[in-house]
Amino acid sequence: MHRKAPRLARILACAAVPVMLVVTGCSSDSGDKSGDTGAAQEKGGDKAAESAAPPAEKTPDVEPAKFAKLPDACRSVPAKTVGELVPSAKVKGGTAGRSTDTMSRSNCSWNGLDDNGVEGSQYRWLDVSYLRYDSEQALAASGAQRAQDNFTKELSKAQSTPGAKKVKSAAAKGIGEQASTVTYQLRKTGEDFSYVTVVARTENVVITLTYNGTGYAGAQPPAVADLTEKALGAAKESVASVKAANK
C-alpha cells in the first residue's frame, strides 16, 4: 500500500502538467497574434488611403496687371483735338466726372454750341471714360482678362441704347488690343442726333469714347462718317495716354 500511493501521486501530477501548459500557451499566443494582425492591417489601410488620395491642386498664379494707374481723363485728349471735335466748348479743360477711386475709373466730357448765324448752329458733345482692372488671384483672372470681359459688356451696352435707330457695329483696327465702333441715330429734344461710340481695350484698361452732335436752326445733323473718323482719332490718343501715364 505504501508503494502504490507515491506512484499514484506521480501519475496524477504528470497528467495535470500538460493541461496547464496547453491552456496557458493558447491564451498567450492568441492575444499577441490578433493584436499584431489588426495593427498591421490598420497601418496598411492608412498607407493605401494616402496613396489613393489625389494631390491638392494649387491655384495657378495669374499674370499681374500691366497698367497700375489711369491718366487724367480731362487731359487724355489733346486740347487741339478737343477744339476740332467740340468748337466753342463751354469748358475748354473739360468737366470731370465724379469718382471715389480715380485709379480705377475716371471720365471727362466737353460740349458746346457753335453758332454759324444764318447757316444755323452745330452742337457737339464728347465724352471719354476709363475703367481699369486689377488681376484677381481668387478669381484666377488677370486684369487683361477682366478688361476683355468688360469690353464686351460696354460694347453691348452701346449697341442696345434705348431709342437708337440704324444701329451699326464694326471692328476698328490699330486701337489698342481690340476696338469696335457703334454708330446710330437718336432723336431727343426734338432733334435728330448722330452718335458714334468707340469701345477700346489696351491691356487691363477699357476706354469708351462717345461723340455726338446735331444741327439747330435749320442746320443739318453731322454725317455719321465724319463723326466716326474724328472719334477714332480721339480714341487712339486716349489709348496712348494710358501708356504715357504708366511710364
Coordinates of C-alpha atoms in Angstrom, one line a residue:
M1 CA 0.0 0.0 0.0
H2 CA 2.9 2.4 0.8
R3 CA 4.4 1.8 -2.7
K4 CA 1.2 2.4 -4.6
A5 CA 0.5 5.8 -3.1
P6 CA 3.6 7.5 -4.3
R7 CA 3.2 6.1 -7.7
L8 CA -0.4 7.2 -8.0
A9 CA 0.6 10.7 -6.9
R10 CA 3.3 10.9 -9.6
I11 CA 0.8 9.8 -12.3
L12 CA -1.7 12.4 -11.3
A13 CA 0.9 15.2 -11.3
C14 CA 2.2 14.2 -14.8
A15 CA -1.4 14.2 -16.1
A16 CA -2.1 17.7 -14.8
V17 CA 1.1 19.3 -16.3
P18 CA 0.2 19.1 -20.0
V19 CA -3.3 20.5 -19.4
M20 CA -1.9 23.6 -17.7
L21 CA 0.7 24.2 -20.4
V22 CA -1.9 23.9 -23.2
V23 CA -4.3 26.3 -21.5
T24 CA -1.5 28.9 -20.8
G25 CA 0.0 28.6 -24.2
C26 CA -3.2 29.1 -26.1
S27 CA -4.4 32.1 -24.2
S28 CA -1.0 33.8 -24.6
D29 CA -0.4 33.1 -28.3
S30 CA -4.0 34.0 -29.3
G31 CA -3.9 37.5 -27.7
D32 CA -0.5 38.5 -29.2
K33 CA -1.2 37.4 -32.8
S34 CA -4.6 39.0 -33.1
G35 CA -3.2 42.4 -31.9
D36 CA -0.3 42.4 -34.3
T37 CA -2.5 41.5 -37.3
G38 CA -5.0 44.3 -36.5
A39 CA -2.3 46.9 -36.2
A40 CA -0.7 45.8 -39.4
Q41 CA -4.0 46.0 -41.3
E42 CA -4.7 49.4 -39.9
K43 CA -1.3 50.8 -40.9
G44 CA -1.7 49.2 -44.3
G45 CA -5.1 50.8 -44.8
D46 CA -3.7 54.3 -43.9
K47 CA -1.0 54.0 -46.4
A48 CA -3.4 52.8 -49.1
A49 CA -5.7 55.8 -48.4
E50 CA -2.8 58.2 -48.5
S51 CA -1.6 56.8 -51.9
A52 CA -5.2 56.8 -53.3
A53 CA -6.0 60.4 -52.3
P54 CA -5.3 62.9 -55.2
P55 CA -2.8 65.6 -54.5
A56 CA -4.2 69.0 -53.7
E57 CA -4.4 71.3 -56.7
K58 CA -2.6 74.6 -56.5
T59 CA -4.4 77.7 -57.8
P60 CA -2.3 78.9 -60.8
D61 CA -0.7 82.3 -60.4
V62 CA -2.3 84.9 -62.6
E63 CA -0.4 87.5 -64.6
P64 CA -0.1 90.9 -62.9
A65 CA -2.0 93.8 -64.4
K66 CA 0.2 95.8 -66.8
F67 CA -1.2 99.3 -66.0
A68 CA -1.3 100.4 -62.4
K69 CA -3.0 103.8 -62.9
L70 CA -5.1 105.9 -65.3
P71 CA -4.4 109.2 -67.0
D72 CA -6.2 112.4 -66.1
A73 CA -9.3 111.9 -68.3
C74 CA -9.6 115.7 -69.0
R75 CA -6.1 115.7 -70.3
S76 CA -6.2 112.4 -72.1
V77 CA -7.4 114.1 -75.3
P78 CA -5.2 116.9 -76.5
A79 CA -6.6 120.4 -76.5
K80 CA -6.2 120.7 -80.2
T81 CA -8.3 117.6 -80.8
V82 CA -11.0 118.9 -78.4
G83 CA -11.0 122.2 -80.3
E84 CA -11.6 120.3 -83.6
L85 CA -14.3 118.0 -82.2
V86 CA -16.1 120.5 -80.0
P87 CA -15.8 124.0 -81.3
S88 CA -16.9 126.6 -78.8
A89 CA -16.7 124.2 -75.9
K90 CA -18.2 125.7 -72.8
V91 CA -15.4 124.4 -70.6
K92 CA -12.1 124.1 -72.6
G93 CA -10.5 121.9 -70.0
G94 CA -13.5 119.6 -69.8
T95 CA -15.8 118.6 -67.0
A96 CA -14.5 115.7 -64.9
G97 CA -17.0 113.1 -63.7
R98 CA -17.2 112.2 -60.0
S99 CA -15.2 109.2 -58.9
T100 CA -14.3 107.8 -55.5
D101 CA -11.4 105.8 -57.0
T102 CA -9.7 107.7 -59.8
M103 CA -7.1 104.9 -60.0
S104 CA -9.8 102.5 -61.3
R105 CA -12.3 104.8 -63.1
S106 CA -12.4 108.3 -64.5
N107 CA -14.1 110.3 -67.2
C108 CA -14.4 113.7 -68.7
S109 CA -16.8 115.4 -71.1
W110 CA -17.0 118.5 -73.3
N111 CA -19.9 120.2 -75.0
G112 CA -20.6 123.3 -76.9
L113 CA -22.8 125.1 -79.5
D114 CA -21.1 126.6 -82.5
D115 CA -23.3 129.4 -83.8
N116 CA -23.0 129.9 -87.6
G117 CA -25.5 132.7 -87.9
V118 CA -28.0 132.2 -90.8
E119 CA -26.5 128.8 -91.5
G120 CA -27.7 127.6 -88.2
S121 CA -25.8 126.1 -85.2
Q122 CA -23.9 122.9 -84.6
Y123 CA -23.9 121.2 -81.3
R124 CA -21.2 118.7 -80.3
W125 CA -20.7 116.6 -77.2
L126 CA -17.6 114.4 -76.4
D127 CA -17.1 112.1 -73.5
V128 CA -14.2 109.7 -72.7
S129 CA -14.2 107.3 -69.8
Y130 CA -11.7 104.8 -68.4
L131 CA -12.1 101.6 -66.4
R132 CA -9.0 99.8 -65.1
Y133 CA -9.0 96.2 -63.8
D134 CA -6.5 94.6 -61.4
S135 CA -5.7 90.9 -61.5
E136 CA -7.6 88.7 -59.1
Q137 CA -5.9 85.6 -57.7
A138 CA -9.1 84.4 -56.1
L139 CA -10.9 84.5 -59.4
A140 CA -7.9 83.1 -61.3
A141 CA -8.3 86.0 -63.7
S142 CA -5.8 88.6 -64.9
G143 CA -6.5 92.2 -65.3
A144 CA -6.4 91.9 -69.1
Q145 CA -9.0 89.0 -68.9
R146 CA -11.3 91.0 -66.7
A147 CA -11.0 94.0 -69.0
Q148 CA -11.8 91.9 -72.0
D149 CA -15.0 90.7 -70.4
N150 CA -16.0 94.3 -69.6
F151 CA -15.1 95.3 -73.2
T152 CA -17.8 93.0 -74.4
K153 CA -20.3 94.4 -71.9
E154 CA -19.6 98.0 -72.8
L155 CA -19.9 97.2 -76.5
S156 CA -23.3 95.5 -75.9
K157 CA -24.4 98.5 -73.8
A158 CA -23.7 100.9 -76.7
Q159 CA -25.5 98.5 -79.2
S160 CA -28.6 98.4 -77.0
T161 CA -29.0 102.2 -76.4
P162 CA -32.8 102.8 -75.8
G163 CA -34.4 104.5 -78.7
A164 CA -31.4 104.1 -81.0
K165 CA -32.1 103.7 -84.7
K166 CA -29.9 102.5 -87.6
V167 CA -27.5 100.8 -85.2
K168 CA -24.3 99.6 -86.9
S169 CA -21.2 98.0 -85.4
A170 CA -17.8 97.5 -86.9
A171 CA -14.4 96.4 -85.7
A172 CA -11.7 99.1 -85.6
K173 CA -8.1 98.3 -86.3
G174 CA -5.0 99.9 -84.8
I175 CA -6.5 101.0 -81.5
G176 CA -5.2 99.0 -78.5
E177 CA -5.6 95.2 -78.4
Q178 CA -9.2 95.4 -79.6
A179 CA -11.7 98.1 -80.6
S180 CA -15.1 98.5 -82.2
T181 CA -17.4 101.3 -83.2
V182 CA -21.1 101.6 -82.8
T183 CA -23.0 104.2 -84.8
Y184 CA -26.7 105.1 -84.5
Q185 CA -29.2 107.9 -84.6
L186 CA -31.2 109.1 -81.7
R187 CA -34.0 111.7 -81.5
K188 CA -34.1 113.9 -78.4
T189 CA -35.0 117.5 -77.5
G190 CA -36.9 117.5 -80.8
E191 CA -33.8 117.0 -82.9
D192 CA -32.1 114.1 -84.7
F193 CA -28.7 113.4 -83.1
S194 CA -25.9 111.4 -84.8
Y195 CA -23.9 109.2 -82.4
V196 CA -20.7 107.2 -82.6
T197 CA -19.2 105.2 -79.7
V198 CA -15.7 103.7 -79.8
V199 CA -15.0 101.0 -77.2
A200 CA -11.3 100.0 -77.0
R201 CA -9.2 97.9 -74.7
T202 CA -5.5 98.3 -74.0
E203 CA -4.3 95.5 -71.7
N204 CA -6.3 95.9 -68.5
V205 CA -7.9 99.2 -69.3
V206 CA -11.2 99.8 -71.2
I207 CA -11.8 103.1 -72.9
T208 CA -15.3 104.2 -74.1
L209 CA -15.4 107.3 -76.2
T210 CA -18.7 108.8 -77.3
Y211 CA -19.1 111.6 -79.7
N212 CA -22.4 113.0 -80.9
G213 CA -24.0 116.1 -82.4
T214 CA -26.9 117.7 -84.2
G215 CA -27.8 120.8 -86.1
Y216 CA -30.1 123.6 -84.8
A217 CA -32.0 126.5 -86.5
G218 CA -32.3 124.6 -89.8
A219 CA -28.7 123.2 -89.9
Q220 CA -28.4 119.5 -90.8
P221 CA -27.1 117.0 -88.3
P222 CA -23.5 115.9 -88.9
A223 CA -22.7 112.9 -91.1
V224 CA -22.1 109.7 -89.2
A225 CA -19.0 109.0 -91.3
D226 CA -17.5 112.4 -90.3
L227 CA -18.2 111.8 -86.6
T228 CA -16.7 108.3 -86.8
E229 CA -13.4 109.5 -88.4
K230 CA -12.9 112.1 -85.7
A231 CA -13.9 109.8 -82.9
L232 CA -11.4 107.1 -84.0
G233 CA -8.6 109.7 -84.0
A234 CA -9.5 110.8 -80.5
A235 CA -9.8 107.2 -79.3
K236 CA -6.2 106.5 -80.5
E237 CA -5.0 109.4 -78.5
S238 CA -6.9 108.2 -75.4
V239 CA -5.3 104.8 -75.6
A240 CA -1.8 106.4 -76.0
S241 CA -2.5 108.5 -72.9
V242 CA -2.8 105.3 -70.8
K243 CA 0.6 104.1 -71.8
A244 CA 2.1 107.6 -71.2
A245 CA 0.6 107.7 -67.7
N246 CA 2.3 104.4 -66.7
K247 CA 5.8 105.2 -67.9

